Each structure stands twice: as C-alpha cells, then as structure tokens.
Amino acid sequence: NPKDHLWALDFDGVLCNTEPESSLSGWRAAAKFWPLLFDRATDGDKALIMQQMAKLRPIVETGYENMLLVRLMYEELLMSRGSETGTRPLTVGEVMANWGTLLPDLIAKWGLDKQMLIDFFGEVRDEWMAEDLAGWLAPNEMYAGLVEALNESEVEMFIITTKQQRFAHALLKDAGCTKFLDESRIYGLGMGSKVEVMTDLQSRPEYQGRTCHFIEDRLKTLEGVIKRPELGQWQLYLCDWGYATPQDLRMAMKEDRIAEIKLPEFAELLQRPKKWTPKRMPKPGAKSVTIGLGP
C-alpha cells in the first residue's frame, strides 16, 4: 500500500540536473562580485571554466560554492598563462581531493562571510530569473521519466535540499510537476539540515509506522544519516545517475545501510515502494534480492 510509505528526496542530482545552471550562475556571481578580476575574461575563458565546473560538480554541497570554484579555477587559468617558473595551476582532480580544506581557506583568504555569499548567490539567481526566466530555466533538466512518476505516485513525499526553496519550486513547476505545488513540501536551504528534517518527519504522529525512504546522490550525506542512530529506520538509496562519483558508488557497495539505485528502479519505487530491512539494504547482483525485484 503506497500510503504505508514516506519518501524524502534530494533535488539536485536526483530529480534535476542543475549543474549547467549552477555553474553559469557561479560565473555570473563571481564576475559581479569581483569585477576587476573578471573584466578581461573572454568567452573562451568562460567556456573552459564551465567545462571544469561540470567535472567539479560532485564536490559542491551548497550553491554559493560555485562562485568560489569559478574564481579559483579562473585564477589558476591566469596563473597557467604567467611566466613564473616552478609554479603550475591546480588540477581539477587536486581541487576535488582537497575541497574540504580549500573551501574554508579560500573564504578566510578572500575575507568573505558564508552567509553573505549564500545571500549574494541567491540574489544573482533572482536577478537572472527576473531578467530572463526562460534563460534561467533552460540549463536545468529534470531526469527522464521522473516528473511523470512523481505526479502519478500516491506516496506522501517531501524534498529536502540545500537549494533555496524558491528555486527548486520554480523548476518543478516549470517541469509540470504537480506533486510539489505546495511549497511546504520542499525543505530548502536554511530550513533545517537534512538529518534535522528527517528526524522531524519521522516523529510526526501522522507518519508513525510508515516505511521511510531517503534518496541522495551525495555519499557523505548518507554517511551522516548512518551516524545518527535515531534515523536507523530509514531505507537509504544512493542514485547512480546524479553527481555521485564511481568511487562513491564503490564505497556504497560496502555499506549495508545503502542501496545503489538506477533511474528506472527509482521511478518504479516512487509509485510502488518496497520494504526491506534498513540495516541490510539490497545490493545490485545479489542472488536473493535486488532493487528491481523487491523482497
């Protein structure tokens, strides 16, 4: 019975490929915030940085990080054209491997404030939407078949995302998704961490006894859920079509709490969810059980 289940869904990399728009917004924000640095940037520079940003997307947790990555990669590009000997620009791989320390270091080095960056990045997006809504919507693409699966599902659902609520709502509305016309179904940036929202949802009287499902494309987020014993009832899924890296997917295979899931299987589970043992979720290729076949 679909009404015996509850879904919590990530947005970016699960429902929608937002990378092209996030990267372009990152460029817009960086160019506006540091105009003297970017006033000589060419269209060719922008195209090269956008290629790098697509590869860097897996490390981005919150949108404002895009503008910092754009500045970092642009400065590295300028360095590569300099005449200094003994120096070379950071590679995409080095940035990915070290972003956890690079991010706070850059914020401190450039004299920035995280909340100010979040607000500024949101304002740049708002300005783009106001000037050219179709242009802002166009680089975003919902993953195939999901809007239909969401609309047809009888399961109760919430979105929990680090994207600001108004942006996720606008994209869903434009895509024709009727499941989330009510904005209160979308928990966005600043409305509580994912584990806080999940804790709140499972504690509500109306959801007692339901099988709870949570899908993400970010392994670190799922690992954070696993560290919270009070969230032990949630069935956890790592999608393989978003921004999860091959290494993430390999690591997820070793974690009993996480099931790796493919897009057609997810579309099926949205409408006909299944109950497994949360402590031992099914793995691809298992003889006794697979996501596609159920228990």
Coordinates of C-alpha atoms in Angstrom, one line a residue:
N1 CA 0.0 0.0 0.0
P2 CA 1.6 3.3 -1.1
K3 CA 0.1 5.1 1.9
D4 CA 2.2 3.0 4.2
H5 CA 5.4 4.7 2.9
L6 CA 7.1 8.1 3.1
W7 CA 9.7 9.4 0.7
A8 CA 12.3 12.2 1.3
L9 CA 14.0 13.2 -1.9
D10 CA 17.1 15.2 -2.6
F11 CA 16.7 17.6 -5.6
D12 CA 19.9 18.4 -7.4
G13 CA 21.4 15.3 -9.0
V14 CA 18.3 13.2 -8.0
L15 CA 15.3 14.9 -9.6
C16 CA 17.1 17.5 -11.7
N17 CA 20.4 18.0 -13.4
T18 CA 21.1 21.6 -12.3
E19 CA 24.8 21.6 -12.9
P20 CA 24.8 23.8 -16.1
E21 CA 22.7 26.5 -14.5
S22 CA 24.6 26.3 -11.2
S23 CA 27.9 26.7 -13.0
L24 CA 26.6 29.6 -15.1
S25 CA 25.2 31.3 -12.0
G26 CA 28.6 30.8 -10.4
W27 CA 30.2 32.6 -13.2
R28 CA 27.7 35.4 -13.1
A29 CA 28.1 35.8 -9.3
A30 CA 31.9 35.7 -9.4
A31 CA 32.0 38.3 -12.2
K32 CA 29.7 40.6 -10.4
F33 CA 31.4 40.2 -7.0
W34 CA 35.0 40.5 -8.3
P35 CA 34.5 42.8 -11.4
L36 CA 38.2 43.9 -11.7
L37 CA 39.3 40.3 -11.8
F38 CA 36.9 39.2 -14.4
D39 CA 36.7 42.3 -16.6
R40 CA 39.3 40.8 -19.0
A41 CA 37.8 37.3 -19.1
T42 CA 36.9 36.1 -22.6
D43 CA 34.1 33.9 -23.9
G44 CA 36.8 31.2 -24.4
D45 CA 37.9 31.6 -20.7
K46 CA 34.3 31.1 -19.7
A47 CA 33.8 28.1 -21.8
L48 CA 36.9 26.5 -20.4
I49 CA 35.9 27.2 -16.8
M50 CA 32.4 25.8 -17.5
Q51 CA 34.0 22.5 -18.7
Q52 CA 36.0 22.3 -15.5
M53 CA 32.9 23.2 -13.4
A54 CA 31.0 20.2 -14.8
K55 CA 33.7 17.9 -13.6
L56 CA 33.8 19.6 -10.2
R57 CA 30.1 19.4 -9.5
P58 CA 30.3 16.3 -7.2
I59 CA 32.1 18.3 -4.6
V60 CA 29.6 21.1 -4.4
E61 CA 27.2 20.9 -1.5
T62 CA 25.7 24.4 -1.5
G63 CA 25.2 26.7 -4.4
Y64 CA 27.4 29.6 -3.3
E65 CA 30.5 27.3 -3.6
N66 CA 30.1 27.6 -7.3
M67 CA 31.2 31.2 -7.3
L68 CA 34.3 30.4 -5.2
L69 CA 35.2 27.5 -7.6
V70 CA 34.8 29.8 -10.6
R71 CA 37.2 32.3 -9.1
L72 CA 39.7 29.7 -8.0
M73 CA 39.7 28.0 -11.4
Y74 CA 39.9 31.3 -13.3
E75 CA 42.9 32.4 -11.1
E76 CA 44.5 29.1 -11.8
L77 CA 43.9 29.6 -15.5
L78 CA 45.5 33.0 -15.4
M79 CA 48.5 31.5 -13.5
S80 CA 49.0 29.0 -16.2
R81 CA 49.5 31.8 -18.7
G82 CA 52.0 33.6 -16.5
S83 CA 55.7 33.4 -16.8
E84 CA 56.5 32.3 -13.3
T85 CA 58.7 29.2 -13.2
G86 CA 58.3 26.4 -10.7
T87 CA 54.5 27.0 -10.3
R88 CA 51.6 25.3 -12.0
P89 CA 47.8 25.6 -11.7
L90 CA 45.8 23.2 -9.5
T91 CA 44.2 20.4 -11.5
V92 CA 40.5 19.6 -11.3
G93 CA 41.5 16.3 -9.5
E94 CA 43.5 18.2 -6.9
V95 CA 40.7 20.6 -6.2
M96 CA 38.2 17.7 -5.9
A97 CA 40.5 15.9 -3.5
N98 CA 41.1 18.9 -1.3
W99 CA 37.9 21.0 -1.4
G100 CA 37.1 20.2 2.2
T101 CA 40.1 22.3 3.3
L102 CA 40.3 24.6 0.3
L103 CA 36.8 26.0 0.8
P104 CA 37.3 27.4 4.4
D105 CA 40.8 28.5 3.5
L106 CA 39.6 30.5 0.5
I107 CA 36.8 32.1 2.5
A108 CA 39.3 33.2 5.0
K109 CA 42.0 34.2 2.4
W110 CA 39.5 36.4 0.4
G111 CA 37.9 37.9 3.6
L112 CA 34.4 36.5 2.9
D113 CA 31.4 35.5 5.0
K114 CA 29.5 32.3 4.3
Q115 CA 26.0 33.7 4.9
M116 CA 26.8 36.8 2.8
L117 CA 27.9 34.5 0.0
I118 CA 24.7 32.4 0.2
D119 CA 22.6 35.6 0.1
F120 CA 24.6 37.1 -2.8
F121 CA 24.4 33.9 -4.9
G122 CA 20.7 33.8 -4.3
E123 CA 20.3 37.4 -5.4
V124 CA 22.2 36.8 -8.6
R125 CA 19.9 33.9 -9.4
D126 CA 16.9 36.1 -8.6
E127 CA 18.2 38.8 -10.9
W128 CA 18.7 36.3 -13.8
M129 CA 15.2 34.9 -13.3
A130 CA 13.7 38.4 -13.3
E131 CA 15.6 39.4 -16.4
D132 CA 15.2 36.2 -18.4
L133 CA 13.2 33.4 -16.7
A134 CA 13.3 31.2 -19.8
G135 CA 17.1 31.6 -20.0
W136 CA 17.5 30.6 -16.3
L137 CA 15.1 27.6 -16.6
A138 CA 16.7 26.3 -19.9
P139 CA 20.0 24.9 -18.5
N140 CA 18.1 22.8 -15.9
E141 CA 16.8 19.4 -16.9
M142 CA 14.6 17.0 -15.0
Y143 CA 15.8 13.4 -15.3
A144 CA 13.8 11.3 -17.7
G145 CA 10.5 9.9 -16.5
L146 CA 10.6 11.3 -13.0
V147 CA 8.0 14.1 -13.4
E148 CA 5.5 11.5 -14.6
A149 CA 6.5 9.1 -11.8
L150 CA 6.1 11.8 -9.2
N151 CA 2.8 13.0 -10.5
E152 CA 1.3 9.5 -10.6
S153 CA 2.6 8.4 -7.2
E154 CA 0.2 8.1 -4.3
V155 CA 3.1 8.1 -1.8
E156 CA 3.5 11.1 0.5
M157 CA 6.7 12.9 -0.3
F158 CA 9.0 15.7 0.7
I159 CA 12.0 17.3 -0.9
I160 CA 15.0 18.1 1.4
T161 CA 17.6 20.1 -0.5
T162 CA 20.5 22.5 0.0
K163 CA 19.0 24.6 -2.8
Q164 CA 16.9 27.6 -1.7
Q165 CA 13.2 26.6 -1.7
R166 CA 12.1 29.2 -4.3
F167 CA 14.5 27.9 -6.9
A168 CA 13.5 24.2 -6.5
H169 CA 9.8 25.1 -6.6
A170 CA 10.2 27.2 -9.8
L171 CA 12.0 24.3 -11.6
L172 CA 9.4 21.7 -10.5
K173 CA 6.5 24.0 -11.5
D174 CA 8.1 24.7 -14.9
A175 CA 8.6 21.0 -15.5
G176 CA 4.9 20.3 -14.9
C177 CA 5.4 18.5 -11.6
T178 CA 2.1 18.8 -9.7
K179 CA 3.3 16.8 -6.6
F180 CA 5.1 19.8 -5.1
L181 CA 2.8 22.7 -6.0
D182 CA 2.6 23.3 -2.2
E183 CA 5.9 24.9 -1.3
S184 CA 5.7 23.5 2.3
R185 CA 6.6 20.1 0.8
I186 CA 10.0 21.5 -0.1
Y187 CA 12.6 22.0 2.7
G188 CA 15.3 24.2 1.2
L189 CA 18.5 25.9 2.4
G190 CA 18.1 27.5 5.8
M191 CA 15.1 25.4 6.8
G192 CA 17.0 22.8 8.7
S193 CA 19.7 20.3 7.9
K194 CA 18.7 17.0 6.1
V195 CA 19.1 15.0 9.3
E196 CA 17.0 17.5 11.3
V197 CA 14.2 17.4 8.7
M198 CA 14.2 13.6 8.6
T199 CA 14.1 13.5 12.4
D200 CA 11.2 15.9 12.4
L201 CA 9.3 13.9 9.7
Q202 CA 9.6 10.5 11.4
S203 CA 8.5 12.0 14.7
R204 CA 5.2 13.3 13.4
P205 CA 2.2 11.3 14.6
E206 CA 0.7 11.0 11.1
Y207 CA 3.8 9.2 9.9
Q208 CA 4.2 6.7 12.7
G209 CA 4.6 3.1 11.4
R210 CA 5.4 4.2 7.9
T211 CA 8.4 2.8 5.9
C212 CA 10.6 5.8 5.4
H213 CA 12.8 6.2 2.2
F214 CA 15.6 8.7 1.6
I215 CA 17.4 9.1 -1.7
E216 CA 20.6 11.1 -2.3
D217 CA 23.4 11.5 -4.9
R218 CA 25.9 12.5 -2.2
L219 CA 27.5 9.7 -0.3
K220 CA 28.7 11.9 2.5
T221 CA 25.1 13.0 3.3
L222 CA 24.0 9.3 3.6
E223 CA 27.0 8.6 5.8
G224 CA 25.9 11.4 8.0
V225 CA 22.5 9.9 8.3
I226 CA 24.0 6.5 9.2
K227 CA 25.9 8.1 12.1
R228 CA 22.6 9.1 13.7
P229 CA 21.1 6.0 15.4
E230 CA 17.7 7.7 15.8
L231 CA 17.4 7.6 11.9
G232 CA 18.0 3.9 11.8
Q233 CA 14.6 3.2 10.4
W234 CA 15.2 5.0 7.1
Q235 CA 15.9 3.0 3.9
L236 CA 18.8 4.8 2.2
Y237 CA 19.5 4.9 -1.5
L238 CA 22.4 6.3 -3.5
C239 CA 21.4 7.1 -7.1
D240 CA 23.8 6.3 -9.9
W241 CA 22.7 9.0 -12.4
G242 CA 23.4 12.2 -10.4
Y243 CA 26.8 13.5 -9.3
A244 CA 28.0 10.5 -7.3
T245 CA 31.5 9.5 -8.5
P246 CA 32.5 6.0 -9.4
Q247 CA 34.4 5.9 -6.1
D248 CA 31.3 6.9 -4.2
L249 CA 29.3 4.0 -5.8
R250 CA 32.1 1.5 -5.0
M251 CA 32.2 2.7 -1.4
A252 CA 28.4 2.5 -1.1
M253 CA 28.5 -1.2 -2.1
K254 CA 30.4 -1.9 1.1
E255 CA 27.9 -0.1 3.3
D256 CA 25.0 -2.4 4.4
R257 CA 22.7 0.6 5.0
I258 CA 22.9 1.9 1.5
A259 CA 21.3 0.6 -1.7
E260 CA 22.6 1.8 -5.0
I261 CA 19.7 2.5 -7.3
K262 CA 19.2 3.1 -11.0
L263 CA 16.8 5.7 -12.6
P264 CA 14.2 3.2 -13.9
E265 CA 14.2 1.4 -10.5
F266 CA 13.7 4.7 -8.7
A267 CA 10.8 5.7 -10.9
E268 CA 9.2 2.3 -10.1
L269 CA 9.8 2.7 -6.4
L270 CA 8.2 6.1 -6.3
Q271 CA 4.9 4.5 -7.3
R272 CA 5.3 1.1 -5.7
P273 CA 7.7 1.4 -2.8
K274 CA 9.0 -1.7 -1.1
K275 CA 10.0 -2.6 2.4
W276 CA 13.4 -4.0 3.2
T277 CA 15.5 -4.3 6.4
P278 CA 17.1 -0.9 6.7
K279 CA 20.2 -2.4 8.3
R280 CA 20.8 -4.6 5.2
M281 CA 19.6 -3.0 2.0
P282 CA 19.7 -4.9 -1.3
K283 CA 22.8 -4.8 -3.5
P284 CA 23.0 -4.9 -7.3
G285 CA 23.5 -8.5 -8.5
A286 CA 22.6 -10.2 -5.2
K287 CA 21.0 -13.6 -5.8
S288 CA 18.4 -13.4 -3.1
V289 CA 17.2 -9.8 -3.7
T290 CA 17.7 -6.9 -6.0
I291 CA 16.2 -3.4 -6.0
G292 CA 14.3 -4.3 -9.2
L293 CA 12.7 -7.4 -7.9
G294 CA 12.0 -6.4 -4.3
P295 CA 11.8 -8.8 -1.3

